[in-house]
PDB file of C-alpha atoms and ligand atoms in Angstrom:
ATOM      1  CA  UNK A   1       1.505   9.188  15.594  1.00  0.00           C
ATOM      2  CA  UNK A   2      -1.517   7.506  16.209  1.00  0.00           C
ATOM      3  CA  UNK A   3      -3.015   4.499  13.699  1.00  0.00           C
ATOM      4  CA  UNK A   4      -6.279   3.179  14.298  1.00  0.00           C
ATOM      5  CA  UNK A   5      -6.652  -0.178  12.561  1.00  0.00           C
ATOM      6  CA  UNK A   6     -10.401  -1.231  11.769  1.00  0.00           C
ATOM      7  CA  UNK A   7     -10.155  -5.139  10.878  1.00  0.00           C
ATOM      8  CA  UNK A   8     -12.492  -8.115  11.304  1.00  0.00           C
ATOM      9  CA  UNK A   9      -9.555 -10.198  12.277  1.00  0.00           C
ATOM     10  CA  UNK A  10      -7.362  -7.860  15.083  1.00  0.00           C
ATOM     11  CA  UNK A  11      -5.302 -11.421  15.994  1.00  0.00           C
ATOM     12  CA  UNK A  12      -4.000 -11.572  11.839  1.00  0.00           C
ATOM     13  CA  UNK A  13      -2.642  -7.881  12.672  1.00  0.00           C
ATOM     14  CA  UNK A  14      -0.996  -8.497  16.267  1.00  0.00           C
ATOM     15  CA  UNK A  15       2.289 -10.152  14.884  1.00  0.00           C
ATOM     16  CA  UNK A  16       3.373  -7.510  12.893  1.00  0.00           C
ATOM     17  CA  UNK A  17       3.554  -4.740  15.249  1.00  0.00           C
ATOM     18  CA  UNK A  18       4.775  -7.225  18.101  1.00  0.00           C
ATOM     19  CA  UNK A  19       8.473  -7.541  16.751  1.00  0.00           C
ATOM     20  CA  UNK A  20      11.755  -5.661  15.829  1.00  0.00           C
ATOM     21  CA  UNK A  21      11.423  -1.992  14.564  1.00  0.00           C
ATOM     22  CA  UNK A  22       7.688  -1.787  14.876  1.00  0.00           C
ATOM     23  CA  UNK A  23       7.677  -2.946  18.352  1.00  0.00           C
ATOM     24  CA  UNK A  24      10.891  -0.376  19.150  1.00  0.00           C
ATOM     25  CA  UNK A  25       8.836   2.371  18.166  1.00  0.00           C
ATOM     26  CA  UNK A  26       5.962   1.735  20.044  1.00  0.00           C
ATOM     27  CA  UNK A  27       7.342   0.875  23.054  1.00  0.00           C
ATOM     28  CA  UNK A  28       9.038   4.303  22.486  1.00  0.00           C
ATOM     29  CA  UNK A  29       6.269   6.048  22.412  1.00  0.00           C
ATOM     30  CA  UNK A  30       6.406   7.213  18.800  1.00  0.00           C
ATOM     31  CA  UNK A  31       3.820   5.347  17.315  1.00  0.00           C
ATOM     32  CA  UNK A  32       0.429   4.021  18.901  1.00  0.00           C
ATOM     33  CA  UNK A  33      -1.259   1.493  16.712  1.00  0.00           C
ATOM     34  CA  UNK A  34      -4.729   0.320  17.846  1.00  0.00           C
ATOM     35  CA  UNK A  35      -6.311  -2.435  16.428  1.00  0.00           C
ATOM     36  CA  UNK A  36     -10.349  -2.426  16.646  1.00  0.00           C
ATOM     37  CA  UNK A  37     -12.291  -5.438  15.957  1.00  0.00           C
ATOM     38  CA  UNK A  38     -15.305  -4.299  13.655  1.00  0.00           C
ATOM     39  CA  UNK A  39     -17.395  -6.670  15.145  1.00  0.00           C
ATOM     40  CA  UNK A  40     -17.855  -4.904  18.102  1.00  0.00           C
ATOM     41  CA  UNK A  41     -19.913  -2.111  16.214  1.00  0.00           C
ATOM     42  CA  UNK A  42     -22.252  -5.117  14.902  1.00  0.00           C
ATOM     43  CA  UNK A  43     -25.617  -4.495  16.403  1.00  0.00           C
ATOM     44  CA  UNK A  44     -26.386  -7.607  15.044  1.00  0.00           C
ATOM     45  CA  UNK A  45     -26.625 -10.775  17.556  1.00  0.00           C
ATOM     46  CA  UNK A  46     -24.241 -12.869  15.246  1.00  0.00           C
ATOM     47  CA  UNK A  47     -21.605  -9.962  15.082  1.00  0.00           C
ATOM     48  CA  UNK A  48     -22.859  -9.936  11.383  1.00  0.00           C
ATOM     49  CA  UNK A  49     -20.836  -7.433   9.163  1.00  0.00           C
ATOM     50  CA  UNK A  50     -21.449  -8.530   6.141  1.00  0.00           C
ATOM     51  CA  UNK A  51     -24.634  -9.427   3.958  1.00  0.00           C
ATOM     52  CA  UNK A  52     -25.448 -10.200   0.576  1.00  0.00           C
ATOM     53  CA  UNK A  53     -24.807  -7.878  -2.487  1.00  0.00           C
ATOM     54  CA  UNK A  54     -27.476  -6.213  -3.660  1.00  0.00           C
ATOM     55  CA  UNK A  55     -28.224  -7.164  -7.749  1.00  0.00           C
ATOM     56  CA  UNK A  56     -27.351 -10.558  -7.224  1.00  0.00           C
ATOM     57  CA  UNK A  57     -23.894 -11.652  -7.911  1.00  0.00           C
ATOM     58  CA  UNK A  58     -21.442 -14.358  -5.702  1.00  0.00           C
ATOM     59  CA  UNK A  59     -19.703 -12.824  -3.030  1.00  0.00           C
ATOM     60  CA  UNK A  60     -20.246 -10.964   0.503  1.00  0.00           C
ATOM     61  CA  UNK A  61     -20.234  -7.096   0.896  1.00  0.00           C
ATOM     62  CA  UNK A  62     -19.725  -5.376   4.087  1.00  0.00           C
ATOM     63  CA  UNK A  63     -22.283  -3.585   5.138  1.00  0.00           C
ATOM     64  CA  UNK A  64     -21.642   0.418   5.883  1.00  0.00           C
ATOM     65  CA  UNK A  65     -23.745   0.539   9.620  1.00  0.00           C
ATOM     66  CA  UNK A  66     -20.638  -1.429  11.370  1.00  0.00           C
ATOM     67  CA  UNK A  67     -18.344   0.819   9.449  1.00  0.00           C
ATOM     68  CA  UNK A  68     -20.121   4.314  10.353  1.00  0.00           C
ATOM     69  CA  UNK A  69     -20.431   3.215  14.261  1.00  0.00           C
ATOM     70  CA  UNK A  70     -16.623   2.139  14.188  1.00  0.00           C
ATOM     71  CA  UNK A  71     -15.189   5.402  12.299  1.00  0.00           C
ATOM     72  CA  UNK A  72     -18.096   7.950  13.945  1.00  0.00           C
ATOM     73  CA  UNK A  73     -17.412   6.494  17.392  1.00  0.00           C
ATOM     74  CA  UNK A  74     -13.376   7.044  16.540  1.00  0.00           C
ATOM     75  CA  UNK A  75     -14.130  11.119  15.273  1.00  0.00           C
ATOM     76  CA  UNK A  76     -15.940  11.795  18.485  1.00  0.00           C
ATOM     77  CA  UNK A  77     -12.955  11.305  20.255  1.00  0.00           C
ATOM     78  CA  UNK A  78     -10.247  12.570  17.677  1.00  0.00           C
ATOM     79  CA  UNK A  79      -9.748  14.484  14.640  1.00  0.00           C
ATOM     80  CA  UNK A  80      -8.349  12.086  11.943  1.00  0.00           C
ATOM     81  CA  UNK A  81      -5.977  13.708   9.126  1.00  0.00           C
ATOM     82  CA  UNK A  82      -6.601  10.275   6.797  1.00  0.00           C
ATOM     83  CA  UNK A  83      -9.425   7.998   6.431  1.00  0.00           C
ATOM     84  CA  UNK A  84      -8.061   4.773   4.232  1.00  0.00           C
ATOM     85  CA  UNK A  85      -9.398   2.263   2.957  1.00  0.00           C
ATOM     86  CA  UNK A  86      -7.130  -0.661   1.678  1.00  0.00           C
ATOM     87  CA  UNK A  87      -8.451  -1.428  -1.993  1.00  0.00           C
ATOM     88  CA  UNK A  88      -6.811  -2.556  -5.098  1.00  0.00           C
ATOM     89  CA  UNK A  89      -8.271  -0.181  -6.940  1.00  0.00           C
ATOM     90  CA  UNK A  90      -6.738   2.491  -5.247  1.00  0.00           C
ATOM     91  CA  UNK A  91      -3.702   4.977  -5.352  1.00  0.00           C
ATOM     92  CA  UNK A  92      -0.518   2.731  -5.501  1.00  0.00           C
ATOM     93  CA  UNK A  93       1.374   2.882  -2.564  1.00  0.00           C
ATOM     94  CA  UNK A  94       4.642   4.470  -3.402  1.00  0.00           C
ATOM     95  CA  UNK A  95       7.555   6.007  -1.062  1.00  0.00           C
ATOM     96  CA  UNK A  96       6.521   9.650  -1.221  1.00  0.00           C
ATOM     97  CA  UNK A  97       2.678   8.384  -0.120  1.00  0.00           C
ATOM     98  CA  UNK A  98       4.889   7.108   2.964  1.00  0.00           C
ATOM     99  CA  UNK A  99       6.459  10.143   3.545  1.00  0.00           C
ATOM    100  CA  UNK A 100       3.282  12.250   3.366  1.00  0.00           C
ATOM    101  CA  UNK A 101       1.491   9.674   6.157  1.00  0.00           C
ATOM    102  CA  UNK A 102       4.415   9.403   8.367  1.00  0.00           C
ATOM    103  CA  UNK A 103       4.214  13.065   9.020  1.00  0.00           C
ATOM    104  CA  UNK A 104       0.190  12.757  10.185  1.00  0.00           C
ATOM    105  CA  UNK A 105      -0.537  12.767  13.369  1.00  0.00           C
ATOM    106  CA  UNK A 106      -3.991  10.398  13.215  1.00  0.00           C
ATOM    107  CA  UNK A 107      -5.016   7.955  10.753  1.00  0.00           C
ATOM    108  CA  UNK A 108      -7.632   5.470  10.524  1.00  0.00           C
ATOM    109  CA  UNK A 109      -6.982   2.441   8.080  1.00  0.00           C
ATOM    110  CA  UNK A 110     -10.420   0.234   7.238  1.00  0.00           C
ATOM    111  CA  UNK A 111      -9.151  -3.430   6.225  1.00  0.00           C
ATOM    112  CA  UNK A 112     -11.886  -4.878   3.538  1.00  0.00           C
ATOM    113  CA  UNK A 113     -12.886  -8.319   2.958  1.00  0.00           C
ATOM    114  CA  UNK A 114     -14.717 -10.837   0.657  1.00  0.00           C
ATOM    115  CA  UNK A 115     -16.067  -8.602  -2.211  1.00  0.00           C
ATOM    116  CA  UNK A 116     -14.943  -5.480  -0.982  1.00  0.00           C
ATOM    117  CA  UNK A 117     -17.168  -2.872   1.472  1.00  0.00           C
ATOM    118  CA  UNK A 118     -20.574  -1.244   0.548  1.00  0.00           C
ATOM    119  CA  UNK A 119     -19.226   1.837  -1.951  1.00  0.00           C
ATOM    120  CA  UNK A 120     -21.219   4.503   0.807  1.00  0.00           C
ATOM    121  CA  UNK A 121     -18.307   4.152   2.909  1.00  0.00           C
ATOM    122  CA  UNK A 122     -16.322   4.820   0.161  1.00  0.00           C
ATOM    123  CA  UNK A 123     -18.005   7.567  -1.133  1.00  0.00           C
ATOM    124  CA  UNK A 124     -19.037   9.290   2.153  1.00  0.00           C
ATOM    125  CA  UNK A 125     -16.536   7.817   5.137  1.00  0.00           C
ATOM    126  CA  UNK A 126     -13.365   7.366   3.408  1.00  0.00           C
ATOM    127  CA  UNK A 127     -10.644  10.154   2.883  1.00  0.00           C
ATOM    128  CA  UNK A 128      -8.376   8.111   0.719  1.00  0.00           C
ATOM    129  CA  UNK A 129      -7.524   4.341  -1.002  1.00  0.00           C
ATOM    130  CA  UNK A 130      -4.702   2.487  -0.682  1.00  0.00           C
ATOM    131  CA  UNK A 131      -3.101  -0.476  -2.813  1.00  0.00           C
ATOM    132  CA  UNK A 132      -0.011  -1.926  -2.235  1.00  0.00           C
ATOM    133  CA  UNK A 133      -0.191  -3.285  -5.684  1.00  0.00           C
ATOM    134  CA  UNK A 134      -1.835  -5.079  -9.080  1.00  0.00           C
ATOM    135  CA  UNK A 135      -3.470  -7.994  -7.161  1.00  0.00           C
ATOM    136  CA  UNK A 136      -5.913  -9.026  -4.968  1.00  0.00           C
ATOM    137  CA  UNK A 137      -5.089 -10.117  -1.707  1.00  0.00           C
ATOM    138  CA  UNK A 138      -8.180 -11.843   0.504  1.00  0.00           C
ATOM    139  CA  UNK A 139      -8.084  -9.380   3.176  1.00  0.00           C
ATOM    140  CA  UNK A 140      -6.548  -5.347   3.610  1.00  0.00           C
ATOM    141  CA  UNK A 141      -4.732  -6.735   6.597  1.00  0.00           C
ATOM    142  CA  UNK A 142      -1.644  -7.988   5.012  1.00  0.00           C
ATOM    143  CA  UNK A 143      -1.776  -4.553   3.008  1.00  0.00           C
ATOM    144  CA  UNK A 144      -2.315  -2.510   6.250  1.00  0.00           C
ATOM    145  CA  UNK A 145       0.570  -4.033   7.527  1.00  0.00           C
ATOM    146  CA  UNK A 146       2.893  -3.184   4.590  1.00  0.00           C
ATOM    147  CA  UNK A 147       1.662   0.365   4.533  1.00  0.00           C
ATOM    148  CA  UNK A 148       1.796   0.630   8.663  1.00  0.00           C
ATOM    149  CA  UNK A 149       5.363  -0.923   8.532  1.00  0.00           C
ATOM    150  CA  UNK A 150       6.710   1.335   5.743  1.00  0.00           C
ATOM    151  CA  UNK A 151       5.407   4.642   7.337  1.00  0.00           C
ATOM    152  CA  UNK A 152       6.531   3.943  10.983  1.00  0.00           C
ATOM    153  CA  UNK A 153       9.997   3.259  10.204  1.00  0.00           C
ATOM    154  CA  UNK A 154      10.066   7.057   8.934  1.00  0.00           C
ATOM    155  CA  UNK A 155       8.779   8.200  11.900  1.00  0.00           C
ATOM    156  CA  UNK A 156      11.929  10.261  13.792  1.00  0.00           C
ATOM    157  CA  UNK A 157      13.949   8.417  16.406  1.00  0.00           C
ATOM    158  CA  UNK A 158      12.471   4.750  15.307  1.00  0.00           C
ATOM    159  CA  UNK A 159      15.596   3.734  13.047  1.00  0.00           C
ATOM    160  CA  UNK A 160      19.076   3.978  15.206  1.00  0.00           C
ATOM    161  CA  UNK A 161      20.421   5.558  12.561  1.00  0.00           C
ATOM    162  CA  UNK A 162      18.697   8.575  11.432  1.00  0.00           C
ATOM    163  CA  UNK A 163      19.912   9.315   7.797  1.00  0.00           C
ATOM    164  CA  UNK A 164      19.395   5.315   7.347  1.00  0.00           C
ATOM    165  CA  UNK A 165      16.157   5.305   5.460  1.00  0.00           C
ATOM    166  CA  UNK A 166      17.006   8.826   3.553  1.00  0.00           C
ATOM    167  CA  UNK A 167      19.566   5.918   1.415  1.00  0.00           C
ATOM    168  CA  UNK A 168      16.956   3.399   0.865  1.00  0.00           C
ATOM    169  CA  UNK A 169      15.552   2.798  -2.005  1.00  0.00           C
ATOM    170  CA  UNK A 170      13.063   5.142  -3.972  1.00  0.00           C
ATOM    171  CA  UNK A 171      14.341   8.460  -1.851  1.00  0.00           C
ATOM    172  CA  UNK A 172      15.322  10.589  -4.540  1.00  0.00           C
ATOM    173  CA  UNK A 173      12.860   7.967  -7.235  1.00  0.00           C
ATOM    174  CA  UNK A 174      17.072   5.689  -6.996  1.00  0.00           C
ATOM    175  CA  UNK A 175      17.222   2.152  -5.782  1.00  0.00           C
ATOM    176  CA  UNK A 176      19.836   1.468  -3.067  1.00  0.00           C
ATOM    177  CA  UNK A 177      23.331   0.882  -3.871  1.00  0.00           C
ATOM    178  CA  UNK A 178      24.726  -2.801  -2.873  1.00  0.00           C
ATOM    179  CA  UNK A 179      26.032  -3.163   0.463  1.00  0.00           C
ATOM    180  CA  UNK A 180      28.123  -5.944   2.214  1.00  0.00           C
ATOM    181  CA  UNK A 181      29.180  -7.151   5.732  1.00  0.00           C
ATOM    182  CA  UNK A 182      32.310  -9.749   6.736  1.00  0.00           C
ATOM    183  CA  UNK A 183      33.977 -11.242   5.510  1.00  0.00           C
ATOM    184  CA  UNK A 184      35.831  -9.405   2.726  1.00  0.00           C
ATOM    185  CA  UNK A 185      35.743 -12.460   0.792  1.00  0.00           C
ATOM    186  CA  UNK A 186      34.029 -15.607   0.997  1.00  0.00           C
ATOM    187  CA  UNK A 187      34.696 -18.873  -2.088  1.00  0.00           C
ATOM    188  CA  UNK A 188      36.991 -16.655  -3.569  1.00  0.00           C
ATOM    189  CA  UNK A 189      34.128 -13.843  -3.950  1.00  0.00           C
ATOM    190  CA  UNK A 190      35.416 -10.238  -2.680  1.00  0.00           C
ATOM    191  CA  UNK A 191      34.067  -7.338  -1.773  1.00  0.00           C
ATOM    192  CA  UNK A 192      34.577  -4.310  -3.950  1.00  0.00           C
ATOM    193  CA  UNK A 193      37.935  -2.912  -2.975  1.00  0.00           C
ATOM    194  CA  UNK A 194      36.734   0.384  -2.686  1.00  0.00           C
ATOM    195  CA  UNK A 195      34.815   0.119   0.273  1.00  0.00           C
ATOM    196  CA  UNK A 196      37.906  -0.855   2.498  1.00  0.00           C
ATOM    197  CA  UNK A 197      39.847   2.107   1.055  1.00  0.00           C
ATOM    198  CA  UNK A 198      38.638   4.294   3.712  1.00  0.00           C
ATOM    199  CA  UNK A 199      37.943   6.843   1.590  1.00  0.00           C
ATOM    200  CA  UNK A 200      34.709   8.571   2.310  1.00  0.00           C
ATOM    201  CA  UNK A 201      34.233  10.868  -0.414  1.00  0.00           C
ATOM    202  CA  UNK A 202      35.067   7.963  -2.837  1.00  0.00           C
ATOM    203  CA  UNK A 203      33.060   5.297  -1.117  1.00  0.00           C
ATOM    204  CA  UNK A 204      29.898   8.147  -1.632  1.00  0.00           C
ATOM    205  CA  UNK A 205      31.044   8.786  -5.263  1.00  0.00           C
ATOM    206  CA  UNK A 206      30.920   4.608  -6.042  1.00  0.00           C
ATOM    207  CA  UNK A 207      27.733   4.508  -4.213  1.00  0.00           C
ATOM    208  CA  UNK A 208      26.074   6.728  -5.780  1.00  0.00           C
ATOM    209  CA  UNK A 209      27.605   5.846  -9.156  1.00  0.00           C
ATOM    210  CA  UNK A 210      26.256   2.256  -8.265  1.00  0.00           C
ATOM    211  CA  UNK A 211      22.945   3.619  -7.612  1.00  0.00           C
ATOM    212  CA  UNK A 212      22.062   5.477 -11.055  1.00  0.00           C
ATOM    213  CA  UNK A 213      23.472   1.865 -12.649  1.00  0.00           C
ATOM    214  CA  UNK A 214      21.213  -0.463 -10.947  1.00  0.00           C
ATOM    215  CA  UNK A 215      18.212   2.360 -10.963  1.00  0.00           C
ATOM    216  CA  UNK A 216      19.196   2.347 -15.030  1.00  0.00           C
ATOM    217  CA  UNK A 217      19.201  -1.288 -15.658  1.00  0.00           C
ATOM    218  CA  UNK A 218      15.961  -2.598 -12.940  1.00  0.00           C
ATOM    219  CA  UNK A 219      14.092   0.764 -12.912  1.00  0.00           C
ATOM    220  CA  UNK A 220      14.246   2.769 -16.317  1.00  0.00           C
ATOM    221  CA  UNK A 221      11.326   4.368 -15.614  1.00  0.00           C
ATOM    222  CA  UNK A 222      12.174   5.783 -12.532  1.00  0.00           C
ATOM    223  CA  UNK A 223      15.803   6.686 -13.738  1.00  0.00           C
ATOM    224  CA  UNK A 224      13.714   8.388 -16.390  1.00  0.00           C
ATOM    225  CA  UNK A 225      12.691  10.766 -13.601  1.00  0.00           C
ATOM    226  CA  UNK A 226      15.784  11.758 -12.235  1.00  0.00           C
ATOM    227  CA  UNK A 227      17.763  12.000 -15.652  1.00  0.00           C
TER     228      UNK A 227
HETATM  229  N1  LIG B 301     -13.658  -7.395  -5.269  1.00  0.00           N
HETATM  230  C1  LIG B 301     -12.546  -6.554  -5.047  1.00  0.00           C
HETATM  231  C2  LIG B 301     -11.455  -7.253  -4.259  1.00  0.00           C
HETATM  232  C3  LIG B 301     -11.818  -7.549  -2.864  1.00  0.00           C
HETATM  233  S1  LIG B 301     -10.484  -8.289  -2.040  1.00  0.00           S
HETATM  234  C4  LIG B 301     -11.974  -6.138  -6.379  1.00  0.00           C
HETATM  235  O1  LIG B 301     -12.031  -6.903  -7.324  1.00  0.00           O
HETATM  236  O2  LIG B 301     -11.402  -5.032  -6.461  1.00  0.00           O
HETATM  237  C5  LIG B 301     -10.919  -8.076  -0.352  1.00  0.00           C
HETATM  238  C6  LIG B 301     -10.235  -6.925   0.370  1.00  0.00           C
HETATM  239  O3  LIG B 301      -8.835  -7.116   0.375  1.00  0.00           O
HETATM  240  C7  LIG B 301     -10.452  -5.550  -0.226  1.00  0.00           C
HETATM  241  O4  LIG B 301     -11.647  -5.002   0.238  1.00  0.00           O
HETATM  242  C8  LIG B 301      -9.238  -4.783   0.262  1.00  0.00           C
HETATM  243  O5  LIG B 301      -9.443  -4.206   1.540  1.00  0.00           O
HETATM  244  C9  LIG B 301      -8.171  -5.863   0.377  1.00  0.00           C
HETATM  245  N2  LIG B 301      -7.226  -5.863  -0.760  1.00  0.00           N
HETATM  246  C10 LIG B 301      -7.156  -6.787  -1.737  1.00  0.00           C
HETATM  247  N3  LIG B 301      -6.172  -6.517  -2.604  1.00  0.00           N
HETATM  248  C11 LIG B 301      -5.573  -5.393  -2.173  1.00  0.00           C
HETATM  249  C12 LIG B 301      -4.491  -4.602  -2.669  1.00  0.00           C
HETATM  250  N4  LIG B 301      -3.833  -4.914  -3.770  1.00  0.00           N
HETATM  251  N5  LIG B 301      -4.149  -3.493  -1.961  1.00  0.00           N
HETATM  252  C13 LIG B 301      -4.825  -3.154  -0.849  1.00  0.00           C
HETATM  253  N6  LIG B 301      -5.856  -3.861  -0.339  1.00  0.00           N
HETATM  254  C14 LIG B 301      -6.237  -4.963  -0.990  1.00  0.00           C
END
């Protein structure tokens, strides 16, 4: 898969993908993530991208001729299956959205700033919004990264163990079971005997139980779904 960041700040987004699973994948060749400064398609000597908003108002817009050149230049060379813009205003970011993107092959994802982008680009250069939630970050890096990070890990071969995110949470609209490591007990605080049993079957059957009970109590509206 490739993902073709467009961001006025490329050194906010280099972290992320420079560590741990994101990194894996990459340097696995599963994922290609390319971050483009938007201020290179500024034909403006300041690297302007950004100019007042029209009606008056407080607040910057960015301006749609940096945007075309960036996303234009990008077709020429590739056929994208998403064009996203991160916006708060857009379709929440859930699991299944994750799903659906992790099995693209290209995507571009446009990071806005200060009062949002001119609505052209919305209108005419964008295939689909993103939020990651009800609030307004100052930038669509932080929320590129959170959508980047949640669809590469689906990608096939980046998680060691395959089935691994099939059992997190919101496959299936559940929330994970609980899950502990050594020691079996710590203060006087044990683990559930059940899970040193050895019993697979069983272990699955408490899981799961365990599962519908938290889903119940923390998600009712997704238990809802399911039930
Ligand atoms: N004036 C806009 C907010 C602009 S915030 C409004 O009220 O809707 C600046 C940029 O941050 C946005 O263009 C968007 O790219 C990003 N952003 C802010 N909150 C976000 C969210 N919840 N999800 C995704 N992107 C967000």
């Amino acid at each position: 898969m490739r993902i073709d960041i467009i961001t006025i700040h490329p050194d906010l987004l280099e972290s992320p993908f420079k560590h741990s699973i994101l990194k894996r994948a990459a340097q696995k060749g599963l994922v290609e993530v390319n971050l483009i400064n938007l201020r290179d398609y500024s034909t403006n000597k300041q690297k302007q991208v950004d100019d007042y908003t029209f009606g008056g108002g407080a607040g910057m817009v960015m301006m749609i001729e940096p945007i075309a050149a960036c996303i234009n230049h990008l077709k020429s060379e590739r056929t994208y299956d998403e064009i996203i813009y991160t916006s708060p205003d857009g379709e929440l970011l859930q699991q299944k959205t994750c799903n659906h993107f992790s099995t693209l092959k290209n995507i571009i994802v446009l990071c806005g700033h200060y009062k949002g982008i001119d609505e052209r680009v919305r209108e005419y250069l964008i295939t689909k919004e993103i939020s990651i939630g009800d609030y307004v970050l100052s930038g669509g890096e932080l929320a590129a990264a959170v959508m980047c990070d949640s669809i590469i890990r689906l990608l096939p071969g980046v998680l060691n163990d395959e089935t691994s995110a099939l059992t997190d949470s919101f496959q299936d609209d559940l929330l994970a079971p609980p899950v502990y490591t050594r020691p079996q007990e710590f203060n006087g605080w044990k683990v559930p005997d059940i899970l040193m049993s050895g019993h697979t079957a069983e272990i699955e059957k408490w899981r799961h139980e365990r599962s519908l009970e938290r889903t119940q109590q923390r998600r009712p509206d997704l238990f809802k779904k399911t039930n």
